């Protein structure tokens, strides 16, 4: 186990690393040549001009104002200056609420840290001197910490719910406010999916249905379009290269990866490849829109009002609850189009397979975790490699191994994990990027809990007890883990310093985007538009960022009573991360979608779970000490915490999963008063057309009805003459017929 001296060495290394990252960032960010790397969001918004367009040549690259170098840390003040309402307008509600997770950590742990050090450190010494039972102090503080955490959680849940409702009420018109996605449309031998959807909603939502867009399986077409973009990038590269040196034309080999094959002219080769792909794209596009097999039993259905969409999205459409399934449509930017082609009936099987794969991934990862933990044990290294003993026994080397190396090794092992978990989430079939990120975040948090938290404890100091752990009853598991927790505090301190201090500081440096931008700028950029495309603003990456934050909540809540020495390291992480990510959100990140903070119930639920885990482990720890009589008094804590979670779930969660009809009606009324001649159908008609059909060069016209629906009810027959009629004019049904007077209640 690392000593205080080892922790000091690790702290020194990470503090110096973080400071170095900040200094380098402060110097790089004020150089004109790096302006698009560190302020891309302002360029995307069109509010910042390039400093390279005017002035002396040297001044375009290097900042010659030496006074600006004296204020190299003023970015921190600037990051905190923007008020939250302005931040929401600038970056969206998702980004603003994401920052509140860091604030939540500060609100919870700063008072807890102060209380823990003043009472649990100072007073325990006094209790020992007076021979009083020190375990009662742990018991009382567990209740105090729990009540304080629940109070802050409830208050924050209320604030975020209010922010979400206000945002939905005040934001501009968006297609998803009027649109639902309907899935599992039942097959019909007489009508196409488009006709069936239209007639069903004309019958069952006659006063509110407006238009629809069927879902195509366009995945093959998307691959062709992506392939053409890659070929176009290569063509642009070689054309630019030739324009700079026209004395020689580049050549490429036509074989695999350009490693062998005939040597041909590069520009002619890629031009011909693009021409061939353009023809294939045109043919595949025609096939996609005309082949019934490419039409999925799903559609985006839009309504004349938000109220009508809310009623449809939040109600059961058919007597059979397994067909005509409706839910709110994601906003167009949020749609993950590839998964729309997955048959609905296969989703349950896919999620079962993904669950099994995740289970094995989680538990087999214990092997590298065990290896990482062995690095924290000098004795294990000496036993495995005795020839290294003279080196690792040196005081500084020993301190580095125990105070720094375990944390950095664990972080390296976790680099590729988010990509694997995202692939699993995509395989499960979620249709929006936001739901994919939330699902992947849930997996990532479970993985961190099992492997980084429990795995570090079990494979580290509890490794000798592992055989007993596997054969003992479930009631004894908290006791076994509880005993090991205090002994692993030093490892988690090193992990926090590496991941939460130096890691956060490295985030703001943006080294990888910086290198990629300058490589693109040197080889590919020819025009100002090329330079804009070379920027990589990135996103918040909720699927990795939020679970990492939750790990710190877990560590803080578990160790607050057991080893409060860990709390200052966690508080430092939350404070530093809040400043860094506020700066990144204001100046860098360009969020791909807006979910209006739909992720907050997940944030709240995971903190509640961490609180319950901390209570159970404290019970296990105290039951092994001379405090068996005090342990039953802790049973009330998890019960009260679970009750509190149920209260919050019933009181605040509906704001995140449903849209109040009162709010919808209010917004519709205001819109009709302000814009009585609004062409809503024109606004919605092509909002959910697959992006490949909007490609500039390969645009495909999807058959839509451009005329407004008749407002007067009229009876028209569908193609199923003996079974159904629709009460409104249908573009598929043909002319009016007086021979049909009965209107059936559904088209299922």
mmCIF file of N, CA and C in Angstrom, residues 595-658:
data_model
loop_
_atom_site.group_PDB
_atom_site.id
_atom_site.type_symbol
_atom_site.label_atom_id
_atom_site.label_comp_id
_atom_site.label_asym_id
_atom_site.label_seq_id
_atom_site.Cartn_x
_atom_site.Cartn_y
_atom_site.Cartn_z
ATOM 1 N N UNK A 595 -31.255 17.453 -26.427
ATOM 2 C CA UNK A 595 -32.265 16.583 -25.813
ATOM 3 C C UNK A 595 -32.994 17.273 -24.670
ATOM 4 N N UNK A 596 -32.698 18.556 -24.423
ATOM 5 C CA UNK A 596 -33.326 19.315 -23.335
ATOM 6 C C UNK A 596 -33.110 18.635 -21.983
ATOM 7 N N UNK A 597 -31.866 18.211 -21.742
ATOM 8 C CA UNK A 597 -31.456 17.628 -20.450
ATOM 9 C C UNK A 597 -32.211 16.345 -20.119
ATOM 10 N N UNK A 598 -32.547 15.559 -21.128
ATOM 11 C CA UNK A 598 -33.270 14.307 -20.890
ATOM 12 C C UNK A 598 -32.449 13.302 -20.089
ATOM 13 N N UNK A 599 -31.160 13.548 -19.943
ATOM 14 C CA UNK A 599 -30.290 12.609 -19.243
ATOM 15 C C UNK A 599 -30.309 12.776 -17.731
ATOM 16 N N UNK A 600 -30.936 13.832 -17.204
ATOM 17 C CA UNK A 600 -30.804 14.099 -15.777
ATOM 18 C C UNK A 600 -31.356 12.987 -14.872
ATOM 19 N N UNK A 601 -32.474 12.338 -15.190
ATOM 20 C CA UNK A 601 -32.905 11.216 -14.328
ATOM 21 C C UNK A 601 -31.842 10.139 -14.188
ATOM 22 N N UNK A 602 -31.052 9.887 -15.241
ATOM 23 C CA UNK A 602 -29.964 8.914 -15.138
ATOM 24 C C UNK A 602 -28.892 9.406 -14.174
ATOM 25 N N UNK A 603 -28.573 10.686 -14.237
ATOM 26 C CA UNK A 603 -27.573 11.264 -13.334
ATOM 27 C C UNK A 603 -28.034 11.111 -11.891
ATOM 28 N N UNK A 604 -29.275 11.489 -11.638
ATOM 29 C CA UNK A 604 -29.825 11.401 -10.287
ATOM 30 C C UNK A 604 -29.841 9.951 -9.802
ATOM 31 N N UNK A 605 -30.288 9.032 -10.650
ATOM 32 C CA UNK A 605 -30.395 7.635 -10.245
ATOM 33 C C UNK A 605 -29.055 7.019 -9.910
ATOM 34 N N UNK A 606 -28.019 7.365 -10.661
ATOM 35 C CA UNK A 606 -26.707 6.785 -10.385
ATOM 36 C C UNK A 606 -26.107 7.331 -9.083
ATOM 37 N N UNK A 607 -26.371 8.575 -8.765
ATOM 38 C CA UNK A 607 -25.884 9.108 -7.486
ATOM 39 C C UNK A 607 -26.621 8.442 -6.324
ATOM 40 N N UNK A 608 -27.912 8.214 -6.498
ATOM 41 C CA UNK A 608 -28.669 7.488 -5.472
ATOM 42 C C UNK A 608 -28.099 6.086 -5.280
ATOM 43 N N UNK A 609 -27.807 5.404 -6.381
ATOM 44 C CA UNK A 609 -27.226 4.061 -6.292
ATOM 45 C C UNK A 609 -25.890 4.094 -5.563
ATOM 46 N N UNK A 610 -25.058 5.109 -5.850
ATOM 47 C CA UNK A 610 -23.772 5.244 -5.163
ATOM 48 C C UNK A 610 -23.974 5.479 -3.674
ATOM 49 N N UNK A 611 -25.005 6.240 -3.322
ATOM 50 C CA UNK A 611 -25.291 6.515 -1.913
ATOM 51 C C UNK A 611 -25.697 5.231 -1.185
ATOM 52 N N UNK A 612 -26.533 4.418 -1.810
ATOM 53 C CA UNK A 612 -26.949 3.160 -1.195
ATOM 54 C C UNK A 612 -25.760 2.213 -1.054
ATOM 55 N N UNK A 613 -24.906 2.148 -2.094
ATOM 56 C CA UNK A 613 -23.715 1.298 -2.014
ATOM 57 C C UNK A 613 -22.821 1.738 -0.863
ATOM 58 N N UNK A 614 -22.630 3.032 -0.711
ATOM 59 C CA UNK A 614 -21.783 3.527 0.383
ATOM 60 C C UNK A 614 -22.355 3.146 1.744
ATOM 61 N N UNK A 615 -23.672 3.167 1.882
ATOM 62 C CA UNK A 615 -24.305 2.806 3.151
ATOM 63 C C UNK A 615 -24.143 1.314 3.450
ATOM 64 N N UNK A 616 -24.340 0.471 2.432
ATOM 65 C CA UNK A 616 -24.193 -0.969 2.633
ATOM 66 C C UNK A 616 -22.750 -1.343 2.978
ATOM 67 N N UNK A 617 -21.793 -0.715 2.304
ATOM 68 C CA UNK A 617 -20.391 -1.027 2.586
ATOM 69 C C UNK A 617 -19.970 -0.514 3.963
ATOM 70 N N UNK A 618 -20.531 0.612 4.390
ATOM 71 C CA UNK A 618 -20.237 1.098 5.739
ATOM 72 C C UNK A 618 -20.785 0.119 6.780
ATOM 73 N N UNK A 619 -21.968 -0.423 6.524
ATOM 74 C CA UNK A 619 -22.516 -1.439 7.421
ATOM 75 C C UNK A 619 -21.598 -2.655 7.477
ATOM 76 N N UNK A 620 -21.081 -3.071 6.319
ATOM 77 C CA UNK A 620 -20.174 -4.200 6.298
ATOM 78 C C UNK A 620 -18.888 -3.918 7.041
ATOM 79 N N UNK A 621 -18.362 -2.710 6.908
ATOM 80 C CA UNK A 621 -17.121 -2.353 7.592
ATOM 81 C C UNK A 621 -17.315 -2.306 9.101
ATOM 82 N N UNK A 622 -18.378 -1.631 9.560
ATOM 83 C CA UNK A 622 -18.598 -1.501 11.002
ATOM 84 C C UNK A 622 -18.925 -2.845 11.645
ATOM 85 N N UNK A 623 -19.511 -3.754 10.890
ATOM 86 C CA UNK A 623 -19.850 -5.057 11.474
ATOM 87 C C UNK A 623 -18.612 -5.879 11.790
ATOM 88 N N UNK A 624 -17.474 -5.520 11.211
ATOM 89 C CA UNK A 624 -16.231 -6.239 11.505
ATOM 90 C C UNK A 624 -15.462 -5.613 12.655
ATOM 91 N N UNK A 625 -15.887 -4.438 13.090
ATOM 92 C CA UNK A 625 -15.203 -3.747 14.179
ATOM 93 C C UNK A 625 -15.952 -3.996 15.485
ATOM 94 N N UNK A 626 -15.547 -3.255 16.470
ATOM 95 C CA UNK A 626 -16.205 -3.373 17.770
ATOM 96 C C UNK A 626 -17.443 -2.481 17.809
ATOM 97 N N UNK A 627 -18.240 -2.610 16.764
ATOM 98 C CA UNK A 627 -19.415 -1.750 16.661
ATOM 99 C C UNK A 627 -20.607 -2.526 16.144
ATOM 100 N N UNK A 628 -20.663 -3.783 16.446
ATOM 101 C CA UNK A 628 -21.762 -4.609 15.955
ATOM 102 C C UNK A 628 -23.111 -4.096 16.432
ATOM 103 N N UNK A 629 -23.129 -3.484 17.650
ATOM 104 C CA UNK A 629 -24.401 -2.999 18.179
ATOM 105 C C UNK A 629 -24.900 -1.759 17.440
ATOM 106 N N UNK A 630 -23.986 -1.033 16.786
ATOM 107 C CA UNK A 630 -24.405 0.181 16.070
ATOM 108 C C UNK A 630 -24.806 -0.103 14.625
ATOM 109 N N UNK A 631 -24.391 -1.238 14.083
ATOM 110 C CA UNK A 631 -24.679 -1.548 12.684
ATOM 111 C C UNK A 631 -26.164 -1.589 12.357
ATOM 112 N N UNK A 632 -27.041 -2.209 13.176
ATOM 113 C CA UNK A 632 -28.473 -2.213 12.831
ATOM 114 C C UNK A 632 -29.068 -0.825 12.680
ATOM 115 N N UNK A 633 -28.486 0.174 13.338
ATOM 116 C CA UNK A 633 -29.022 1.526 13.225
ATOM 117 C C UNK A 633 -28.812 2.121 11.836
ATOM 118 N N UNK A 634 -27.919 1.511 11.049
ATOM 119 C CA UNK A 634 -27.677 1.996 9.690
ATOM 120 C C UNK A 634 -28.673 1.435 8.680
ATOM 121 N N UNK A 635 -29.448 0.426 9.072
ATOM 122 C CA UNK A 635 -30.382 -0.209 8.134
ATOM 123 C C UNK A 635 -31.410 0.795 7.614
ATOM 124 N N UNK A 636 -31.754 1.753 8.444
ATOM 125 C CA UNK A 636 -32.758 2.739 8.030
ATOM 126 C C UNK A 636 -32.260 3.615 6.887
ATOM 127 N N UNK A 637 -30.942 3.789 6.770
ATOM 128 C CA UNK A 637 -30.412 4.701 5.747
ATOM 129 C C UNK A 637 -30.733 4.256 4.322
ATOM 130 N N UNK A 638 -30.397 3.037 3.900
ATOM 131 C CA UNK A 638 -30.760 2.651 2.529
ATOM 132 C C UNK A 638 -32.261 2.634 2.295
ATOM 133 N N UNK A 639 -33.039 2.299 3.331
ATOM 134 C CA UNK A 639 -34.501 2.314 3.173
ATOM 135 C C UNK A 639 -34.994 3.729 2.911
ATOM 136 N N UNK A 640 -34.510 4.684 3.704
ATOM 137 C CA UNK A 640 -34.902 6.086 3.514
ATOM 138 C C UNK A 640 -34.419 6.619 2.169
ATOM 139 N N UNK A 641 -33.227 6.216 1.760
ATOM 140 C CA UNK A 641 -32.676 6.695 0.485
ATOM 141 C C UNK A 641 -33.491 6.178 -0.691
ATOM 142 N N UNK A 642 -33.887 4.904 -0.641
ATOM 143 C CA UNK A 642 -34.707 4.343 -1.719
ATOM 144 C C UNK A 642 -36.080 5.008 -1.748
ATOM 145 N N UNK A 643 -36.641 5.270 -0.565
ATOM 146 C CA UNK A 643 -37.927 5.983 -0.527
ATOM 147 C C UNK A 643 -37.784 7.378 -1.120
ATOM 148 N N UNK A 644 -36.692 8.050 -0.790
ATOM 149 C CA UNK A 644 -36.444 9.390 -1.338
ATOM 150 C C UNK A 644 -36.351 9.336 -2.863
ATOM 151 N N UNK A 645 -35.698 8.317 -3.391
ATOM 152 C CA UNK A 645 -35.574 8.188 -4.845
ATOM 153 C C UNK A 645 -36.941 7.977 -5.494
ATOM 154 N N UNK A 646 -37.799 7.172 -4.858
ATOM 155 C CA UNK A 646 -39.148 6.967 -5.393
ATOM 156 C C UNK A 646 -39.950 8.262 -5.374
ATOM 157 N N UNK A 647 -39.766 9.050 -4.334
ATOM 158 C CA UNK A 647 -40.447 10.353 -4.267
ATOM 159 C C UNK A 647 -40.006 11.253 -5.418
ATOM 160 N N UNK A 648 -38.688 11.357 -5.642
ATOM 161 C CA UNK A 648 -38.169 12.205 -6.720
ATOM 162 C C UNK A 648 -38.602 11.685 -8.086
ATOM 163 N N UNK A 649 -38.624 10.378 -8.223
ATOM 164 C CA UNK A 649 -39.028 9.776 -9.499
ATOM 165 C C UNK A 649 -40.472 10.123 -9.829
ATOM 166 N N UNK A 650 -41.354 10.060 -8.825
ATOM 167 C CA UNK A 650 -42.753 10.394 -9.067
ATOM 168 C C UNK A 650 -43.003 11.876 -9.223
ATOM 169 N N UNK A 651 -42.201 12.700 -8.529
ATOM 170 C CA UNK A 651 -42.446 14.144 -8.534
ATOM 171 C C UNK A 651 -41.808 14.854 -9.726
ATOM 172 N N UNK A 652 -40.601 14.467 -10.120
ATOM 173 C CA UNK A 652 -39.867 15.248 -11.112
ATOM 174 C C UNK A 652 -39.614 14.525 -12.437
ATOM 175 N N UNK A 653 -39.546 13.183 -12.421
ATOM 176 C CA UNK A 653 -39.181 12.486 -13.651
ATOM 177 C C UNK A 653 -40.187 12.643 -14.780
ATOM 178 N N UNK A 654 -41.504 12.768 -14.517
ATOM 179 C CA UNK A 654 -42.433 12.968 -15.639
ATOM 180 C C UNK A 654 -42.074 14.151 -16.527
ATOM 181 N N UNK A 655 -41.426 15.167 -15.979
ATOM 182 C CA UNK A 655 -41.026 16.316 -16.792
ATOM 183 C C UNK A 655 -39.994 15.941 -17.846
ATOM 184 N N UNK A 656 -39.328 14.792 -17.676
ATOM 185 C CA UNK A 656 -38.275 14.377 -18.592
ATOM 186 C C UNK A 656 -38.715 13.296 -19.568
ATOM 187 N N UNK A 657 -39.879 12.719 -19.377
ATOM 188 C CA UNK A 657 -40.337 11.645 -20.260
ATOM 189 C C UNK A 657 -41.657 11.976 -20.947
ATOM 190 N N UNK A 658 -42.363 12.988 -20.468
ATOM 191 C CA UNK A 658 -43.630 13.375 -21.068
ATOM 192 C C UNK A 658 -43.669 14.882 -21.264
#
